[in-house]
């Protein structure tokens, strides 16, 4: 599977036109464009090709990842990267079953499926119901490194990462706090 | 590596074999070599020097940390959150002295007399050390010189970083007075051919400047330079052999290539940290010693201590950037004394601490998720942090055992680490959480996060020192009560844990032990 990033002004994601993607969005949940073999952002900023998982499963998994660790300033593509490792023959069954279970919980709550619940609060209620399943625990634990170990998102937290090559902070503000 | 590194034969029975090259074993090996004694040091891990260390938490963890299988049991939260990672320690030449933060404190006088001072405590297996502070003082002097500890020997303290400045402000406002950047084995000025701290952060990942003391690039190469020390890396000791008289004769190990070897020895010193050292003694059980070596007391593996710990992180209105600069150069010592009116015996220290985003996500609230979790991380830049380190009580049932159900890659039973919190530990931790909260609120915190203990960084007590052979495994020299030529040389000899970070004491004991072994060899009694 690959995750393609669009250039800010471009409209093509792996050969899919912006318009084509948006048209197909009608058939999918609110957040993602789900086609055959891929999941894309509504604004076509990125797309994930799936090889084994159903695209709708991948879309649900990405939303689930965000609902577990919601950071409003982190884009979906980072959550997609964090869960793309589940799109393998070895793991697909576990994930398909897990997402099917989650959608059943959604139905019992009066929604068509997990993605149709518009409020995070409602989706979190569903997640609380499956929180003790191995599926949930696997996804959550995997995100701890899969999401937070992506260097690209560290600036969102202000974290500066590696510092040796910059000579440490001895002349770069190790004691620059000015509001105490 | 030095040029004239020694190379000893496997059947050379005149060597001292040291198992493990960390704070205890690395120092012992060098101190013996400096005294002209031939030493073979076996180290399970590889060799990494400052140029190899990585400023990245998970990459560094993968490079240096002990990742071999272990199991856990007991009511401590680690058994739930990190079932196969009870301890965060290093597997490399230099051992956990590569990871350590450098806080270097002497024990307090009364902490060597825990039983006499605290009295009997239900459920605890308290004992006085067979040595006193004054016995150890000359060796603390030597250890502080060796490690280059700030605020000793006229070395200045380190400058305070942002995380420290928040701690200092809050602690003073909360009425505490013993607040400083502490005594750190981190150069505040160039010293001992090592440069001064560049405030890089990443002290836990190995100091790329060599400003922090580690056996990996001080004692080990200096020992090798004498021509008396051979360090064999990637060599995992599996069994200590003995003769018909019961004296130890050598150490079996699996070498780099997976081949079993036997190194004969005049003396064996075990220094594999408090989980692997008892594991090795237990795994060496024989007809003569059915319960394992040095275990006539039944105390091998018992009394496992890991300090009463926990962290307090707090979020402020404006940025702190706690990750900049030394990880642990900041301490509040006002609660370190013994005062049972607080509802517990013993005391604790509060020390600055910071984790990067990857480790914060893993350790802030293991298993936690949702907005409560992520909104805290969203304010990572505005966080300050401190670590609690306090005396935990020895309990006989907190212990390392061999787990026959789980084998390592050599087919040997792994160590199981069992730990239940003692009510005293819980009372102390809660007191410390409240103190930490008070400090940060006094500095203007808007939110406080009482964070549970990490996998154990301090591992102590599983081969404890005792006056009476009935009560412990080794005597006041770290020599086993049962077998005169078998020594233990790491933190597992601690009789009690005291409130202070352990490594200065481990190093002082190793220097003292080397002196003793050399003297006894000279006399012909060893
Ligand atoms: C993140 C972190 C921060 C810390 N900060 C501080 C601090 O600020 N102050 C402080 O005082 N302490 C600190 N510590 C604790 C300190 O590092 C340890 O107390 C100290 O290193 C323990 O020394 P040791 O000799 O007992 O074991 P170690 O240093 O762990 O050495 C044991 C060595 O034995 C090897 N070994 C084990 N089994 C075998 C075997 N069977 N065969 C061959 N080799 C084997 C291991 O690979 C290892 O290299 C910190 C620890 C960590 C993890
Ligand atoms: S802060 Fe200082 S001691 Fe710590 S790693 Fe950086 S240079 Fe070394």
XYZ file of C-alpha atoms and ligand atoms in Angstrom:
767
model
C 0.000 0.000 0.000
C 1.191 3.523 -0.604
C 0.168 6.846 0.780
C 0.338 9.570 -1.821
C 0.611 13.193 -0.808
C -0.723 15.775 -3.184
C 1.080 19.005 -3.840
C -0.873 21.928 -2.367
C -2.134 23.181 -5.716
C -2.335 19.949 -7.646
C -5.514 18.037 -8.174
C -4.273 14.574 -9.093
C -3.794 11.831 -6.585
C -2.380 8.760 -8.228
C -4.315 9.449 -11.408
C -7.604 10.244 -9.769
C -9.081 13.588 -10.620
C -10.401 15.803 -7.908
C -13.783 15.805 -9.492
C -13.859 12.041 -9.837
C -12.990 11.612 -6.221
C -15.620 14.018 -5.049
C -18.247 12.311 -7.155
C -17.512 8.999 -5.554
C -17.666 10.633 -2.142
C -21.420 10.567 -2.396
C -21.328 6.866 -1.765
C -19.039 7.032 1.229
C -19.031 8.414 4.761
C -18.655 12.073 5.467
C -14.899 12.312 5.921
C -13.393 10.074 3.293
C -13.702 9.245 -0.343
C -13.882 5.496 -0.656
C -13.367 4.018 -4.094
C -12.451 0.561 -5.223
C -9.022 -0.146 -3.809
C -8.378 3.230 -2.218
C -9.361 5.712 0.432
C -8.804 9.400 -0.155
C -9.320 12.669 1.641
C -12.352 14.737 0.645
C -10.046 17.499 -0.494
C -7.992 14.977 -2.435
C -4.902 15.946 -0.450
C -3.895 12.337 -0.036
C -5.004 8.817 -0.883
C -4.320 5.362 0.490
C -4.427 2.385 -1.798
C -5.553 -0.808 -0.156
C -4.508 -4.209 -1.390
C -6.204 -6.553 1.055
C -8.554 -4.578 3.266
C -11.833 -3.293 1.910
C -11.486 0.441 1.324
C -14.483 1.106 3.562
C -12.756 -0.868 6.308
C -9.648 1.241 5.896
C -11.694 4.439 6.026
C -13.341 3.291 9.229
C -10.005 2.297 10.696
C -8.559 5.732 9.972
C -11.501 7.412 11.671
C -11.215 5.025 14.591
C -7.523 5.917 14.904
C -8.378 9.593 15.066
C -11.092 8.989 17.610
C -8.656 7.074 19.819
C -5.995 9.774 19.667
C -7.790 12.892 18.419
C -5.464 15.758 17.570
C -7.353 18.401 15.631
C -4.169 19.879 14.235
C -2.967 16.563 12.801
C -4.219 15.693 9.322
C -5.850 12.388 8.413
C -2.928 11.283 6.313
C -0.811 10.773 9.446
C -3.490 8.544 10.922
C -3.605 6.724 7.580
C 0.140 6.166 7.707
C -0.180 4.921 11.287
C -2.667 2.184 10.348
C -1.582 1.289 6.832
C 0.386 -1.662 8.230
C -2.898 -3.505 8.823
C -3.459 -3.866 5.081
C -1.708 -7.210 4.851
C -2.963 -10.714 4.228
C -1.832 -11.668 7.695
C -3.749 -8.955 9.539
C -6.713 -8.292 7.265
C -9.040 -10.840 8.819
C -8.555 -9.504 12.326
C -9.228 -5.969 11.122
C -12.227 -6.835 8.939
C -13.789 -8.698 11.834
C -13.000 -5.911 14.250
C -14.519 -3.239 12.039
C -17.559 -5.412 11.336
C -18.012 -5.706 15.085
C -17.670 -1.961 15.477
C -20.293 -1.349 12.787
C -22.646 -3.749 14.560
C -22.222 -1.724 17.723
C -23.003 1.380 15.631
C -26.193 -0.206 14.323
C -27.287 -1.081 17.820
C -26.798 2.603 18.662
C -29.089 3.604 15.829
C -26.464 4.541 13.203
C -25.996 3.006 9.774
C -22.400 2.297 10.637
C -19.494 3.776 12.594
C -18.648 6.400 10.001
C -22.197 7.695 9.868
C -22.068 8.895 13.434
C -21.290 12.564 12.980
C -20.244 13.427 16.529
C -17.042 12.188 18.081
C -18.944 11.722 21.340
C -21.160 9.068 19.740
C -18.235 7.275 18.141
C -16.287 7.321 21.404
C -19.279 5.755 23.142
C -19.035 2.902 20.653
C -15.298 2.597 21.160
C -15.784 2.414 24.928
C -17.988 -0.613 24.281
C -15.232 -2.451 22.434
C -12.334 -1.022 24.424
C -11.481 -4.357 26.052
C -11.395 -6.367 22.835
C -8.025 -7.508 21.506
C -8.861 -5.673 18.261
C -9.207 -2.320 19.971
C -6.176 -2.903 22.159
C -4.057 -3.886 19.173
C -5.048 -0.803 17.216
C -4.576 1.510 20.198
C -1.199 0.096 21.171
C 0.003 0.219 17.582
C -0.907 3.890 17.341
C 1.318 4.824 20.275
C 4.354 4.305 18.104
C 2.668 4.338 14.678
C 1.326 7.849 15.174
C 3.562 9.568 17.702
C 6.822 8.322 16.288
C 6.214 10.136 12.996
C 8.721 12.965 13.081
C 6.538 15.008 10.722
C 3.943 15.571 13.438
C 6.352 16.545 16.209
C 6.256 20.252 15.302
C 2.524 20.237 16.059
C 3.514 19.561 19.661
C 6.400 22.004 19.555
C 8.819 19.124 20.037
C 12.147 19.743 18.337
C 13.556 16.213 18.131
C 17.230 15.564 17.464
C 19.468 18.312 18.802
C 23.062 17.079 18.730
C 23.665 18.183 15.156
C 22.571 21.699 16.144
C 25.047 21.782 19.009
C 22.473 21.131 21.698
C 20.574 23.968 23.322
C 23.447 25.579 25.177
C 23.164 28.549 22.846
C 19.662 27.837 21.621
C 17.420 28.520 24.556
C 17.838 25.807 27.196
C 16.992 28.429 29.829
C 15.063 30.974 27.802
C 11.840 30.875 29.793
C 10.735 34.474 30.269
C 7.353 34.361 31.951
C 8.128 32.906 35.382
C 39.391 0.229 22.234
C 42.949 0.502 23.496
C 45.776 -1.062 21.442
C 47.238 -3.483 23.920
C 43.992 -5.153 24.904
C 44.600 -8.352 26.783
C 43.532 -11.708 25.431
C 43.228 -14.521 27.923
C 42.890 -18.244 27.320
C 39.652 -19.996 28.189
C 41.511 -22.358 30.479
C 43.448 -19.602 32.233
C 42.161 -20.189 35.746
C 43.996 -17.192 37.183
C 41.581 -14.564 35.896
C 38.717 -12.862 37.664
C 35.575 -13.191 35.556
C 33.151 -10.269 35.820
C 29.671 -10.856 34.386
C 28.177 -7.585 33.141
C 29.981 -4.309 32.445
C 27.559 -1.686 33.778
C 27.950 0.740 36.635
C 28.985 -2.068 38.991
C 30.779 -4.547 36.729
C 32.445 -1.959 34.487
C 33.918 -0.119 37.447
C 34.977 -3.301 39.229
C 36.685 -4.609 36.092
C 38.664 -1.397 35.653
C 39.538 -1.041 39.331
C 40.866 -4.609 39.420
C 42.797 -4.097 36.175
C 44.355 -0.902 37.577
C 45.580 -2.984 40.519
C 47.298 -5.421 38.188
C 44.668 -8.138 38.376
C 43.766 -10.023 35.206
C 40.104 -9.724 34.329
C 37.800 -11.191 31.699
C 34.527 -9.250 31.528
C 31.609 -10.951 29.796
C 28.976 -8.642 28.401
C 25.759 -9.827 26.782
C 25.378 -6.666 24.699
C 27.450 -4.911 22.043
C 29.790 -1.933 22.063
C 28.459 1.564 21.417
C 30.300 4.832 21.876
C 29.106 8.464 21.827
C 29.332 8.664 18.056
C 26.924 5.717 17.863
C 24.279 7.068 20.235
C 21.053 8.260 18.657
C 19.068 11.391 19.580
C 15.789 9.566 19.069
C 13.905 7.790 21.805
C 12.674 4.644 20.080
C 15.700 4.219 17.826
C 17.965 4.531 20.854
C 15.794 2.122 22.801
C 16.135 -0.413 19.997
C 19.885 0.121 19.903
C 20.687 -0.088 23.605
C 17.919 -1.476 25.740
C 17.553 -4.977 27.105
C 14.794 -6.406 24.948
C 15.119 -10.112 25.749
C 11.943 -11.677 27.055
C 10.991 -11.244 30.693
C 7.653 -11.811 32.393
C 5.884 -10.068 35.255
C 3.360 -10.701 37.990
C 2.019 -8.862 41.017
C -0.269 -5.909 41.584
C 2.076 -3.242 40.215
C 0.696 -1.483 37.152
C 3.726 -2.497 35.098
C 2.446 -6.101 35.019
C -0.610 -4.831 33.177
C 0.860 -2.083 30.997
C 4.305 -3.493 30.181
C 3.949 -7.196 30.928
C 7.187 -8.106 29.134
C 9.152 -4.983 29.939
C 9.455 -4.840 33.727
C 12.677 -2.879 33.553
C 14.203 -0.254 31.348
C 17.890 -1.149 31.340
C 20.718 -1.408 28.884
C 22.297 -4.403 27.224
C 25.646 -3.069 26.050
C 29.222 -2.618 27.160
C 28.849 0.016 29.895
C 25.398 -1.260 30.841
C 22.751 1.111 32.102
C 25.395 3.771 32.763
C 24.719 4.666 29.103
C 21.018 5.384 29.776
C 21.308 6.897 33.225
C 20.631 10.571 33.855
C 23.606 11.125 36.154
C 21.930 12.093 39.444
C 24.569 11.171 42.037
C 23.571 11.401 45.677
C 25.051 9.854 48.781
C 22.733 7.889 51.020
C 21.779 9.442 54.325
C 23.273 8.033 57.507
C 20.024 6.547 58.818
C 19.276 4.802 55.526
C 22.009 2.252 56.248
C 20.102 1.421 59.434
C 16.600 1.068 58.037
C 15.403 -1.586 60.488
C 16.808 0.221 63.529
C 15.442 3.563 62.384
C 12.024 2.576 61.056
C 11.372 -0.383 63.349
C 9.521 -3.450 62.147
C 7.013 -2.726 59.400
C 4.335 -5.323 58.645
C 4.937 -7.147 55.396
C 8.418 -5.685 54.976
C 11.675 -7.576 55.322
C 13.697 -4.639 56.630
C 17.290 -5.074 57.676
C 20.235 -2.868 58.576
C 23.130 -2.803 56.147
C 26.296 -4.473 57.432
C 28.107 -1.192 56.709
C 27.587 2.387 57.828
C 27.817 5.706 56.078
C 31.245 6.293 57.590
C 32.485 2.960 56.168
C 31.423 4.120 52.734
C 32.424 7.797 52.937
C 35.995 7.371 51.654
C 34.600 5.424 48.687
C 31.916 8.007 48.039
C 34.818 10.480 47.821
C 36.546 8.283 45.236
C 33.335 7.659 43.337
C 32.518 11.370 43.133
C 36.004 12.044 41.775
C 35.723 9.231 39.252
C 32.301 10.319 38.019
C 33.079 14.059 38.120
C 30.033 14.805 40.250
C 29.037 18.479 40.233
C 28.996 20.341 43.548
C 31.781 18.072 44.835
C 35.519 18.626 44.522
C 34.939 22.311 43.664
C 33.146 21.506 40.413
C 30.306 23.976 39.950
C 26.672 22.962 39.651
C 25.074 22.762 36.224
C 23.064 25.755 35.026
C 19.310 25.307 35.351
C 17.286 24.665 32.204
C 13.678 25.708 31.627
C 12.301 22.629 33.346
C 14.467 23.361 36.378
C 13.501 27.019 36.521
C 9.817 26.071 36.722
C 10.547 23.520 39.450
C 12.624 26.003 41.423
C 10.023 28.730 41.201
C 7.203 26.422 42.282
C 9.152 24.615 44.994
C 10.258 27.841 46.625
C 6.762 29.270 46.406
C 5.464 26.073 47.995
C 7.834 26.568 50.926
C 10.629 24.185 50.004
C 14.221 25.334 50.370
C 16.564 22.485 49.393
C 16.209 23.172 45.699
C 19.118 23.092 43.267
C 20.417 21.625 40.035
C 21.734 18.822 42.195
C 24.801 16.658 42.151
C 25.198 15.272 38.686
C 27.802 13.038 37.054
C 27.696 15.474 34.149
C 30.582 17.825 33.537
C 29.730 21.440 34.265
C 33.253 22.254 33.072
C 35.671 20.270 30.920
C 37.116 17.535 33.096
C 38.765 14.138 32.841
C 39.210 14.422 29.061
C 35.486 14.898 28.671
C 33.806 18.131 27.671
C 31.178 20.163 29.486
C 27.470 19.560 28.988
C 26.032 21.121 25.847
C 22.427 20.989 27.117
C 21.419 18.648 24.335
C 18.697 16.800 26.181
C 18.678 13.084 25.324
C 20.720 12.207 28.426
C 18.745 8.911 28.543
C 19.787 8.030 25.004
C 23.530 8.140 25.679
C 25.435 11.409 25.853
C 26.856 12.120 22.418
C 29.290 14.639 23.881
C 30.570 12.334 26.584
C 29.783 15.053 29.140
C 27.891 12.554 31.281
C 29.925 9.801 32.911
C 29.415 6.319 31.549
C 31.553 3.245 32.094
C 31.296 2.675 28.328
C 33.848 5.390 27.509
C 35.723 5.851 30.796
C 36.326 2.828 32.998
C 36.086 0.219 30.246
C 38.700 1.656 27.847
C 40.915 2.680 30.752
C 40.818 -0.822 32.128
C 41.601 -2.200 28.689
C 44.533 0.195 28.372
C 46.244 -1.466 31.349
C 46.569 -4.685 29.354
C 44.893 -6.538 32.216
C 41.274 -6.395 31.053
C 39.639 -8.280 28.223
C 36.011 -7.338 27.554
C 34.131 -9.904 25.494
C 30.997 -8.367 24.071
C 27.961 -10.306 22.835
C 28.845 -12.989 25.385
C 25.918 -14.083 27.490
C 26.754 -15.913 30.733
C 24.473 -18.884 31.238
C 25.891 -20.797 34.183
C 28.521 -20.583 36.891
C 30.390 -23.834 37.493
C 31.846 -25.065 40.779
C 34.137 -27.850 41.977
C 33.718 -30.632 44.489
C 34.662 -28.256 47.300
C 31.850 -25.971 46.286
C 34.111 -23.155 45.079
C 33.307 -21.583 41.734
C 35.640 -22.505 38.889
C 34.386 -20.720 35.804
C 31.533 -19.308 33.780
C 29.758 -20.858 30.838
C 28.586 -18.432 28.194
C 27.291 -18.255 24.654
C 29.621 -16.193 22.506
C 29.052 -13.868 19.519
C 28.739 -16.828 17.166
C 26.295 -18.721 19.320
C 28.957 -21.161 20.497
C 29.070 -22.240 24.113
C 32.340 -21.453 25.888
C 33.683 -22.029 29.361
C 35.979 -19.411 30.868
C 37.804 -20.728 33.895
C 38.189 -18.364 36.805
C 39.851 -17.819 40.129
C 37.036 -15.533 41.245
C 33.648 -14.791 39.705
C 31.905 -11.439 40.210
C 28.292 -11.211 39.079
C 27.109 -7.751 37.966
C 24.245 -8.293 35.539
C 21.803 -5.904 37.260
C 19.206 -6.992 39.809
C 17.151 -9.120 37.456
C 19.844 -11.030 35.569
C 22.222 -11.527 38.515
C 19.814 -13.602 40.599
C 18.627 -15.304 37.406
C 22.182 -16.476 36.761
C 22.678 -17.672 40.344
C 19.375 -19.540 40.298
C 20.089 -21.016 36.865
C 23.406 -22.373 38.189
C 21.679 -24.797 40.561
C 23.526 -28.087 40.934
C 23.391 -31.219 43.018
C 25.397 -29.532 45.703
C 23.435 -26.260 45.485
C 19.927 -27.365 44.505
C 18.398 -23.923 45.153
C 21.014 -22.083 43.146
C 24.406 -20.661 44.037
C 24.875 -18.589 47.190
C 21.315 -19.354 48.188
C 21.485 -21.186 51.512
C 19.492 -18.284 52.972
C 16.803 -18.661 50.312
C 17.158 -14.917 49.716
C 18.551 -15.000 46.161
C 16.039 -13.181 43.976
C 13.982 -11.925 46.916
C 13.541 -8.393 48.285
C 13.410 -6.945 44.784
C 13.166 -3.169 45.050
C 12.582 -0.616 42.312
C 12.050 2.586 44.298
C 8.730 4.220 44.928
C 8.398 6.241 41.758
C 5.959 8.076 39.588
C 6.071 11.381 37.755
C 4.195 14.619 37.924
C 3.799 16.551 34.704
C 2.039 19.880 34.650
C 0.776 22.199 31.950
C 1.236 25.948 32.060
C -0.249 28.858 30.186
C 2.947 29.490 28.308
C 5.743 27.353 26.821
C 8.308 25.601 29.021
C 10.108 23.368 26.489
C 11.249 20.986 29.173
C 13.130 18.745 26.738
C 15.813 21.345 26.211
C 18.911 20.720 28.281
C 19.878 18.181 30.920
C 17.119 15.712 31.614
C 17.502 15.477 35.387
C 19.538 18.432 36.671
C 17.018 19.684 39.212
C 16.093 18.412 42.640
C 13.959 19.168 45.687
C 15.330 17.403 48.769
C 13.059 18.685 51.524
C 11.069 15.424 51.664
C 14.087 13.105 51.636
C 14.291 12.712 55.415
C 12.527 10.143 57.584
C 9.435 11.557 59.268
C 6.724 8.994 60.046
C 4.218 11.752 60.802
C 3.732 11.966 57.011
C 2.156 8.507 57.137
C 5.077 6.436 55.850
C 8.646 5.539 56.741
C 11.606 6.714 54.670
C 11.697 9.675 52.340
C 11.727 10.714 48.711
C 13.405 13.096 46.306
C 11.758 15.061 43.516
C 13.896 15.442 40.399
C 13.277 17.140 37.087
C 12.510 14.818 34.211
C 11.405 15.194 30.660
C 10.410 12.768 27.950
C 10.156 13.501 24.252
C 6.816 13.203 22.450
C 7.272 9.512 21.531
C 7.992 8.395 25.100
C 5.459 10.787 26.584
C 2.796 9.137 24.438
C 3.898 5.720 25.657
C 4.361 6.487 29.344
C 2.110 9.395 30.347
C -0.909 7.170 30.923
C -0.265 3.726 29.462
C -3.471 2.407 27.966
C -5.076 5.847 28.105
C -6.805 7.317 25.049
C -9.349 9.915 23.993
C -9.433 13.662 24.521
C -8.275 13.536 28.109
C -5.071 11.977 26.859
C -4.570 13.919 23.661
C -5.441 17.322 25.061
C -2.585 16.872 27.524
C -0.186 15.958 24.732
C -1.431 18.905 22.687
C 0.080 21.070 25.420
C 3.378 19.215 25.391
C 5.321 22.400 24.691
C 3.898 23.973 27.861
C 4.719 21.041 30.116
C 7.157 20.744 32.980
C 7.952 17.428 34.594
C 9.411 15.845 37.683
C 10.148 12.323 38.822
C 9.558 10.886 42.254
C 12.244 8.620 43.671
C 11.697 7.312 47.175
C 12.616 4.413 49.389
C 10.519 1.323 48.749
C 10.529 -1.466 51.302
C 12.060 -4.899 50.748
C 9.422 -7.633 50.720
C 10.375 -11.291 50.564
C 7.643 -12.023 48.062
C 8.782 -9.335 45.632
C 11.185 -11.471 43.762
C 12.912 -12.678 40.654
C 12.216 -16.315 39.812
C 12.941 -18.508 36.818
C 9.880 -18.871 34.626
C 9.992 -22.394 33.222
C 7.107 -21.601 30.872
C 9.030 -19.015 28.874
C 12.449 -19.571 27.295
C 14.977 -17.116 25.858
C 16.760 -17.660 22.548
C 19.247 -19.978 24.251
C 16.389 -22.108 25.549
C 16.891 -20.916 29.130
C 14.006 -20.007 31.435
C 13.489 -16.235 31.500
C 13.238 -14.146 34.647
C 9.832 -13.411 36.099
C 9.636 -10.183 38.078
C 6.996 -10.128 40.787
C 6.189 -6.895 42.575
C 3.358 -5.859 44.851
C 3.295 -2.322 46.168
C 3.600 -2.164 49.942
C 1.066 0.144 51.657
C 4.058 2.277 52.659
C 4.995 2.683 48.978
C 1.468 3.746 48.096
C 1.269 6.249 50.958
C 4.614 7.721 49.948
C 3.684 7.939 46.276
C 0.435 9.711 47.081
C 2.256 12.139 49.352
C 4.752 12.826 46.585
C 2.029 13.326 43.957
C 0.445 15.913 46.255
C 3.797 17.635 46.813
C 4.460 17.714 43.079
C 1.042 19.144 42.406
C 1.526 21.804 45.088
C 4.840 22.806 43.545
C 3.500 23.159 40.047
C 0.281 24.886 41.128
C 2.456 27.391 42.976
C 4.220 28.086 39.691
C 0.912 28.612 37.901
C 0.047 25.198 36.454
C -3.371 24.943 34.837
C -3.433 21.135 34.797
C -1.476 18.478 36.665
C -0.904 14.895 35.502
C 0.072 12.373 38.194
C 1.808 9.845 35.988
C 2.314 6.187 36.947
C 5.743 4.544 37.302
C 7.732 3.638 34.189
C 9.335 0.232 33.701
C 11.935 0.053 36.459
C 15.113 1.994 35.887
C 16.381 1.292 39.403
C 16.530 -2.428 40.154
C 17.850 -3.379 43.542
C 18.131 -5.806 46.414
C 17.867 -9.299 44.971
C 21.210 -10.498 46.412
C 21.253 -8.404 49.492
C 24.085 -7.721 51.908
C 23.645 -8.901 55.454
C 25.706 -9.297 58.601
C 24.128 -12.676 59.279
C 24.277 -15.300 56.472
C 20.736 -16.286 57.382
C 19.344 -12.891 56.279
C 20.994 -12.270 52.952
C 23.196 -13.446 50.123
C 26.452 -11.497 50.448
C 28.553 -10.006 53.233
C 29.704 -6.414 53.584
C 32.208 -6.845 50.753
C 29.675 -8.252 48.342
C 31.241 -11.682 48.840
C 28.708 -14.490 48.978
C 28.194 -15.952 52.420
C 28.285 -19.469 51.018
C 31.078 -19.430 48.428
C 34.173 -17.332 49.210
C 35.291 -16.809 45.605
C 31.863 -15.727 44.356
C 31.054 -12.012 44.532
C 28.110 -9.831 43.566
C 29.005 -6.356 42.351
C 25.882 -4.509 41.267
C 22.761 -2.906 42.694
C 21.389 -6.290 43.725
C 23.525 -6.151 46.895
C 21.526 -3.240 48.318
C 20.059 -4.200 51.697
C 17.483 -1.426 51.429
C 16.818 1.057 48.656
C 17.156 4.473 50.369
C 15.606 7.561 48.803
C 18.544 8.349 46.536
C 19.303 7.271 42.981
C 21.519 4.207 43.391
C 24.435 4.481 41.013
C 26.899 6.534 43.058
C 26.507 3.920 45.792
C 26.910 1.037 43.312
C 30.146 2.630 42.092
C 31.431 3.328 45.623
C 30.753 -0.293 46.598
C 32.504 -1.568 43.456
C 35.641 0.480 44.194
C 35.598 -0.771 47.786
C 35.115 -4.344 46.616
C 38.012 -4.098 44.168
C 40.273 -2.873 46.943
C 39.162 -5.758 49.147
C 39.609 -8.419 46.471
C 43.066 -7.087 45.610
C 44.096 -7.102 49.277
C 42.805 -10.623 49.862
C 44.509 -11.897 46.714
C 47.705 -10.301 47.938
C 47.307 -12.089 51.261
C 46.659 -15.330 49.454
C 43.224 -15.789 51.015
C 41.401 -15.591 47.697
C 16.673 6.009 31.930
C 17.477 5.756 33.157
C 17.904 6.811 33.939
C 18.657 6.582 35.089
N 19.099 7.644 35.812
C 19.831 7.442 36.926
C 20.334 8.535 37.676
O 20.150 9.701 37.321
N 21.042 8.278 38.797
C 21.286 7.007 39.214
O 21.926 6.840 40.251
N 20.846 5.945 38.508
C 20.124 6.140 37.376
N 19.670 5.069 36.657
C 19.972 3.717 37.161
C 21.356 3.240 36.809
O 21.542 3.254 35.426
C 21.537 1.828 37.341
O 21.296 1.860 38.725
C 22.916 1.265 37.159
O 23.378 1.372 35.860
C 22.884 -0.185 37.594
O 24.171 -0.730 37.548
P 24.351 -2.287 37.534
O 25.810 -2.518 37.483
O 23.575 -2.878 38.641
O 23.670 -2.796 36.191
P 23.773 -2.306 34.684
O 24.413 -0.984 34.581
O 22.422 -2.469 34.120
O 24.748 -3.355 34.016
C 24.419 -4.714 33.876
C 25.100 -5.268 32.630
O 25.133 -6.682 32.713
C 24.871 -7.234 31.442
N 24.364 -8.594 31.640
C 23.230 -8.968 32.255
N 23.120 -10.308 32.258
C 24.218 -10.789 31.641
C 24.671 -12.104 31.341
N 23.974 -13.176 31.695
N 25.850 -12.239 30.688
C 26.582 -11.145 30.323
N 26.184 -9.878 30.590
C 25.015 -9.708 31.240
C 23.839 -6.279 30.860
O 23.789 -6.392 29.450
C 24.359 -4.933 31.341
O 25.262 -4.377 30.413
C 18.951 5.267 35.485
C 18.535 4.209 34.695
C 17.809 4.437 33.539
C 17.362 3.293 32.713
S 22.258 17.409 28.208
Fe 24.409 17.353 28.666
S 24.707 15.431 29.678
Fe 22.725 15.316 28.716
S 23.161 14.307 26.813
Fe 23.281 16.496 26.493
S 25.419 17.070 26.734
Fe 25.107 15.050 27.572
